[in-house]
Coordinates of C-alpha atoms in Angstrom, one line a residue:
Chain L
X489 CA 63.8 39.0 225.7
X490 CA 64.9 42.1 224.1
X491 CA 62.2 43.7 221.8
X492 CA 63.6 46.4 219.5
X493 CA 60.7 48.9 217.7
X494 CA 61.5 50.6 214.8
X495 CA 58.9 53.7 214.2
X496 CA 57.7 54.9 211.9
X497 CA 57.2 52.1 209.6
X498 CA 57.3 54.2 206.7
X499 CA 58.9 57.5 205.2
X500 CA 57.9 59.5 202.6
X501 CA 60.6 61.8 201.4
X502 CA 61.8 63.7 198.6
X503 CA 65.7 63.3 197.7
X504 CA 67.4 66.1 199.7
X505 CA 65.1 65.6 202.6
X506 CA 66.6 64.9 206.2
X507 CA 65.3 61.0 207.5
X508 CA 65.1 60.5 211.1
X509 CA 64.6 56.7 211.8
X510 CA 64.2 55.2 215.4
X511 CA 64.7 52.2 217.2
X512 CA 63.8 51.7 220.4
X513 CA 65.1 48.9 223.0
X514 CA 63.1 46.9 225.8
X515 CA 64.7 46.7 228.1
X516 CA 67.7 49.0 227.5
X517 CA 70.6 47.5 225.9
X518 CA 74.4 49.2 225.8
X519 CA 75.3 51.9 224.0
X520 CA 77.4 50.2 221.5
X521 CA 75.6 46.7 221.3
X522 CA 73.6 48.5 218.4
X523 CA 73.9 48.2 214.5
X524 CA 72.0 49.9 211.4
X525 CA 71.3 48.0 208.0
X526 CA 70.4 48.9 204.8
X527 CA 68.5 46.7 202.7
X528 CA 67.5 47.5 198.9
X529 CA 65.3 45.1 197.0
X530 CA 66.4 41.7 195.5
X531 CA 70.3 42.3 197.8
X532 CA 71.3 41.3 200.9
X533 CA 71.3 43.6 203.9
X534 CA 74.6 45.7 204.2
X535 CA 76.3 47.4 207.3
X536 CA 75.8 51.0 207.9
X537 CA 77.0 51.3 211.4
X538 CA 78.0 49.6 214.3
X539 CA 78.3 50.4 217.8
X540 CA 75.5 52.6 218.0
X541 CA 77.5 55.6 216.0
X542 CA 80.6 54.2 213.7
X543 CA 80.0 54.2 209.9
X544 CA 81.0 51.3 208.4
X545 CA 83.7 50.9 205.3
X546 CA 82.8 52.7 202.7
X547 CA 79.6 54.5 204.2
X548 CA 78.8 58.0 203.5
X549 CA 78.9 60.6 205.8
X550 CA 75.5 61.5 205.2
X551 CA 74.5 59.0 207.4
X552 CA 75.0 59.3 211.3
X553 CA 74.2 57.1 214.6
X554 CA 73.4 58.6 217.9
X555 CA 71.6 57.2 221.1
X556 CA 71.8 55.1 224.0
X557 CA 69.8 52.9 226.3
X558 CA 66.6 52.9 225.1
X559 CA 66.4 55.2 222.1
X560 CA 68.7 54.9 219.2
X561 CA 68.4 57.1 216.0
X562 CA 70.1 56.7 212.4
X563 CA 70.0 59.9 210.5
X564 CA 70.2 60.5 206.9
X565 CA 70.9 64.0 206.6
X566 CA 70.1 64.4 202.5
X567 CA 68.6 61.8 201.6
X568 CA 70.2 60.7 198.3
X569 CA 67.9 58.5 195.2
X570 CA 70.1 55.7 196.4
X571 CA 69.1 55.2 200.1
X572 CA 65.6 54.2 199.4
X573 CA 65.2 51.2 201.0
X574 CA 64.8 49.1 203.9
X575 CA 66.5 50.0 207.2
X576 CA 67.1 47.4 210.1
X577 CA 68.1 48.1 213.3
X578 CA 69.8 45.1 215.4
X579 CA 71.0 44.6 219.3
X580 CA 73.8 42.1 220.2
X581 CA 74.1 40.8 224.1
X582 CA 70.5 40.5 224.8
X583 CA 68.4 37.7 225.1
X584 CA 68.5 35.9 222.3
X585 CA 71.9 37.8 221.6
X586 CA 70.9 38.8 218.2
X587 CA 67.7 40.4 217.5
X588 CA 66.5 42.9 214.2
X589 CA 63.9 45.4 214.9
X590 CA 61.1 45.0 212.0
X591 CA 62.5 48.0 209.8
X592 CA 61.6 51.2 208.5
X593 CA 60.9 51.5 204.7
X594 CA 62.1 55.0 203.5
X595 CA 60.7 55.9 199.8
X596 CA 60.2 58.0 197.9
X597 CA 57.4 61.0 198.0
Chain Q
X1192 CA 88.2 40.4 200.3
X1193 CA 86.1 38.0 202.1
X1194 CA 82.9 36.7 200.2
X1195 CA 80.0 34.3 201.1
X1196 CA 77.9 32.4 198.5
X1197 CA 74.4 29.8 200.1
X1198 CA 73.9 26.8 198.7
X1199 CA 71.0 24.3 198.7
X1200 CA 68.3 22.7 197.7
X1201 CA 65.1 25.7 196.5
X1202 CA 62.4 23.1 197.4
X1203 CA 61.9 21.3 200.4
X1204 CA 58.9 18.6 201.2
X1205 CA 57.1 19.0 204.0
X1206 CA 58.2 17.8 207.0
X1207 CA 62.0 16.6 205.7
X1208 CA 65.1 18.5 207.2
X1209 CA 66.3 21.7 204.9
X1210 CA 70.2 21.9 204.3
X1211 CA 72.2 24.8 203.4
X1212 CA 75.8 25.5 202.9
X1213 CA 77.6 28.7 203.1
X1214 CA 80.7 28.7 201.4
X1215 CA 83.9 31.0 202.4
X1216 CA 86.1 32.7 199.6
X1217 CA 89.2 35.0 200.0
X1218 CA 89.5 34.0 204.1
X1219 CA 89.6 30.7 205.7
X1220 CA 87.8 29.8 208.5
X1221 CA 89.8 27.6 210.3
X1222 CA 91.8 29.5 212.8
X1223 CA 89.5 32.8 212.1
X1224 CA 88.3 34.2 215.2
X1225 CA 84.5 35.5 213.7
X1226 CA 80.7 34.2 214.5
X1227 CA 78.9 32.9 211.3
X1228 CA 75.4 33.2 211.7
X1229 CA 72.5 32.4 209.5
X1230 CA 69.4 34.7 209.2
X1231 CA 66.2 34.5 206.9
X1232 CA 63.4 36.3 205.8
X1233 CA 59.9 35.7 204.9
X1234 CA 58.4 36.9 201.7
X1235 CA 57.8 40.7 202.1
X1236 CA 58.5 40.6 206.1
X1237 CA 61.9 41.6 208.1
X1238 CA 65.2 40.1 209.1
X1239 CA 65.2 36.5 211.8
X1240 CA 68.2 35.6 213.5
X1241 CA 68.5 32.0 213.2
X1242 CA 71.7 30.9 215.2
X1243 CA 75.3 31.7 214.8
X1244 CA 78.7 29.1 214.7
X1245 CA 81.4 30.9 216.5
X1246 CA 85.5 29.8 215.5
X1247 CA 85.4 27.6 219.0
X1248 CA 83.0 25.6 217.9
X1249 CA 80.3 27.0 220.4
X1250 CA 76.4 27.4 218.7
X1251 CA 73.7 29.3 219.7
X1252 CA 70.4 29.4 218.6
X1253 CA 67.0 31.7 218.5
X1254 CA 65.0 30.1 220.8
X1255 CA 62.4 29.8 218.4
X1256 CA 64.1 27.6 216.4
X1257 CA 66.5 25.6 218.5
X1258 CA 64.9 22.5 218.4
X1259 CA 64.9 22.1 214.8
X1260 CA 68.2 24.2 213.9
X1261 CA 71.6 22.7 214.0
X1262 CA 74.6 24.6 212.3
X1263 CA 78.2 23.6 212.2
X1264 CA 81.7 23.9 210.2
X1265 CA 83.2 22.0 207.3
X1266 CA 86.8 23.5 207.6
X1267 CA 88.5 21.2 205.2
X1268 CA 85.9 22.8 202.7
X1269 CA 85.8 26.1 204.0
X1270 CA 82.2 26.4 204.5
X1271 CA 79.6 26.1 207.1
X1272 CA 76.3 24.6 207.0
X1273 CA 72.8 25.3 208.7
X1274 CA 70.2 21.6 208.9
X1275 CA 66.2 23.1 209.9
X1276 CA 64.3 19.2 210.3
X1277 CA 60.8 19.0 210.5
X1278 CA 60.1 22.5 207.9
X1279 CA 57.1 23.3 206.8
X1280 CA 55.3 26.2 204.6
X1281 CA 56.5 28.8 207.5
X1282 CA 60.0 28.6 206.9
X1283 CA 59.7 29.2 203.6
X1284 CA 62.1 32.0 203.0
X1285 CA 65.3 33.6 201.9
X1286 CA 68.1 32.6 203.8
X1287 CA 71.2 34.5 204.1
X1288 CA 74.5 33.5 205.7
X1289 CA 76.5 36.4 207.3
X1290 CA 79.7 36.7 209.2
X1291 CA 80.4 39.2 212.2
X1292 CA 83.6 40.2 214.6
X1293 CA 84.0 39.3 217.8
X1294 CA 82.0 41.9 220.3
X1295 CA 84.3 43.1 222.8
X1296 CA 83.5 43.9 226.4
X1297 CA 82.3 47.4 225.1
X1298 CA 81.7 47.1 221.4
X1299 CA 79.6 45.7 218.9
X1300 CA 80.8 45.6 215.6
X1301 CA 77.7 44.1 213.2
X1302 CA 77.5 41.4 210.6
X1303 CA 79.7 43.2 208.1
X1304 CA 79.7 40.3 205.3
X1305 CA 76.7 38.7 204.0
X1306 CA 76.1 36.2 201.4
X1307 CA 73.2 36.8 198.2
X1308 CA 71.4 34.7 200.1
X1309 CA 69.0 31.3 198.5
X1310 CA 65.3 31.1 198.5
X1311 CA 64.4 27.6 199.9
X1312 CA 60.0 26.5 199.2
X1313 CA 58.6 24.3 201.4
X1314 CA 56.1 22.4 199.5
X1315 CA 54.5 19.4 198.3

């Protein structure tokens, strides 16, 4: 079964701030079999990227994808008052092919 | 623009089979070639895959929950439906209906439409 951990749990930033969230696969999954969601209270989740690094429609470039393997990273790089949230990492492929990582809440300091 | 919208029932008794509809605007899925999946969440907790429909016809569910989950397609009303039998106060939760494109060989594309999502109560 393919475990994704999502650290920290929690980050405290002010807007303008860089966020460095991380997900981390056991085992390793491939490179592109990775997607980032953003969740903001009371909506439904919605697609930041997919295939470890591809913004989806309509996402800013603020926000970035990198990794592979084991380690995957979504990066805000100025954190804006509208990203605080909920992020969720998920793997395709893996057994069971769908899995979320438990999610890293970003507020604010 | 493709949108989904859940359906169903907010309360549920104890040990009776939950059912949920999604319903499909602005697309059809007959002849689309996407997975529909269904996901939930518990009160204050994170995202569970429950099981995805794929355009063949082909199911697959989180082992967790296959023995209770069965989802399938209505095409003639565009929509597609999850059943969860035998529920009780731990699958109380929202439930959201999402769809997703075909991974390719390489490439994973994400669940880039999701519905509102219903709360559904399991209670007495």
């Amino acid at each position: 079964e393919i475990v994704l951990t999502q650290s920290p749990g929690t980050l405290s930033l002010s807007p303008g701030e860089r966020a460095t969230l991380s997900c981390r696969a056991s085992p390793p999954i491939s490179t592109s079999y990775l997607a980032w969601y953003q969740q903001k209270p009371g909506q439904a989740p919605r697609l930041l990227i997919y295939g470890a690094s591809s913004r989806a429609t309509g996402i800013p470039d603020r926000f970035s994808g990198t990794g592979s393997g084991t380690d995957f990273t979504l990066t805000i790089s100025r954190v804006e008052p509208e990203d605080f949230g909920v992020y969720y990492c998920q793997q395709f492929g893996g057994s069971p092919p769908r899995t979320f990582g438990q999610g890293t809440k970003v507020e604010i300091k | 623009q493709v949108q989904l919208q859940e359906s169903g029932p907010g309360l549920v008794k104890p040990s009776q089979t939950l059912s949920l509809t999604c319903t499909v605007s602005g697309g059809a899925i007959s002849g689309s070639d996407y997975y529909w999946h269904w996901i939930r969440q518990h009160p204050g907790r994170g995202l569970e895959w429950i099981g995805y429909i794929y355009s063949t016809g082909s199911t697959y569910y989180s082992p967790s929950l296959k023995s209770r989950a069965t989802i399938s397609v209505d095409t003639s009303k565009n929509q597609f439906s999850l059943r969860l039998s035998s529920v009780t106060a731990a699958d109380t939760a929202m439930y959201y209906c999402a769809r997703e494109d075909p991974p390719t060989t390489y490439y994973y594309y994400g669940m880039d439409v999701w519905g509102q999502g219903t709360t559904v109560t399991v209670s007495s």
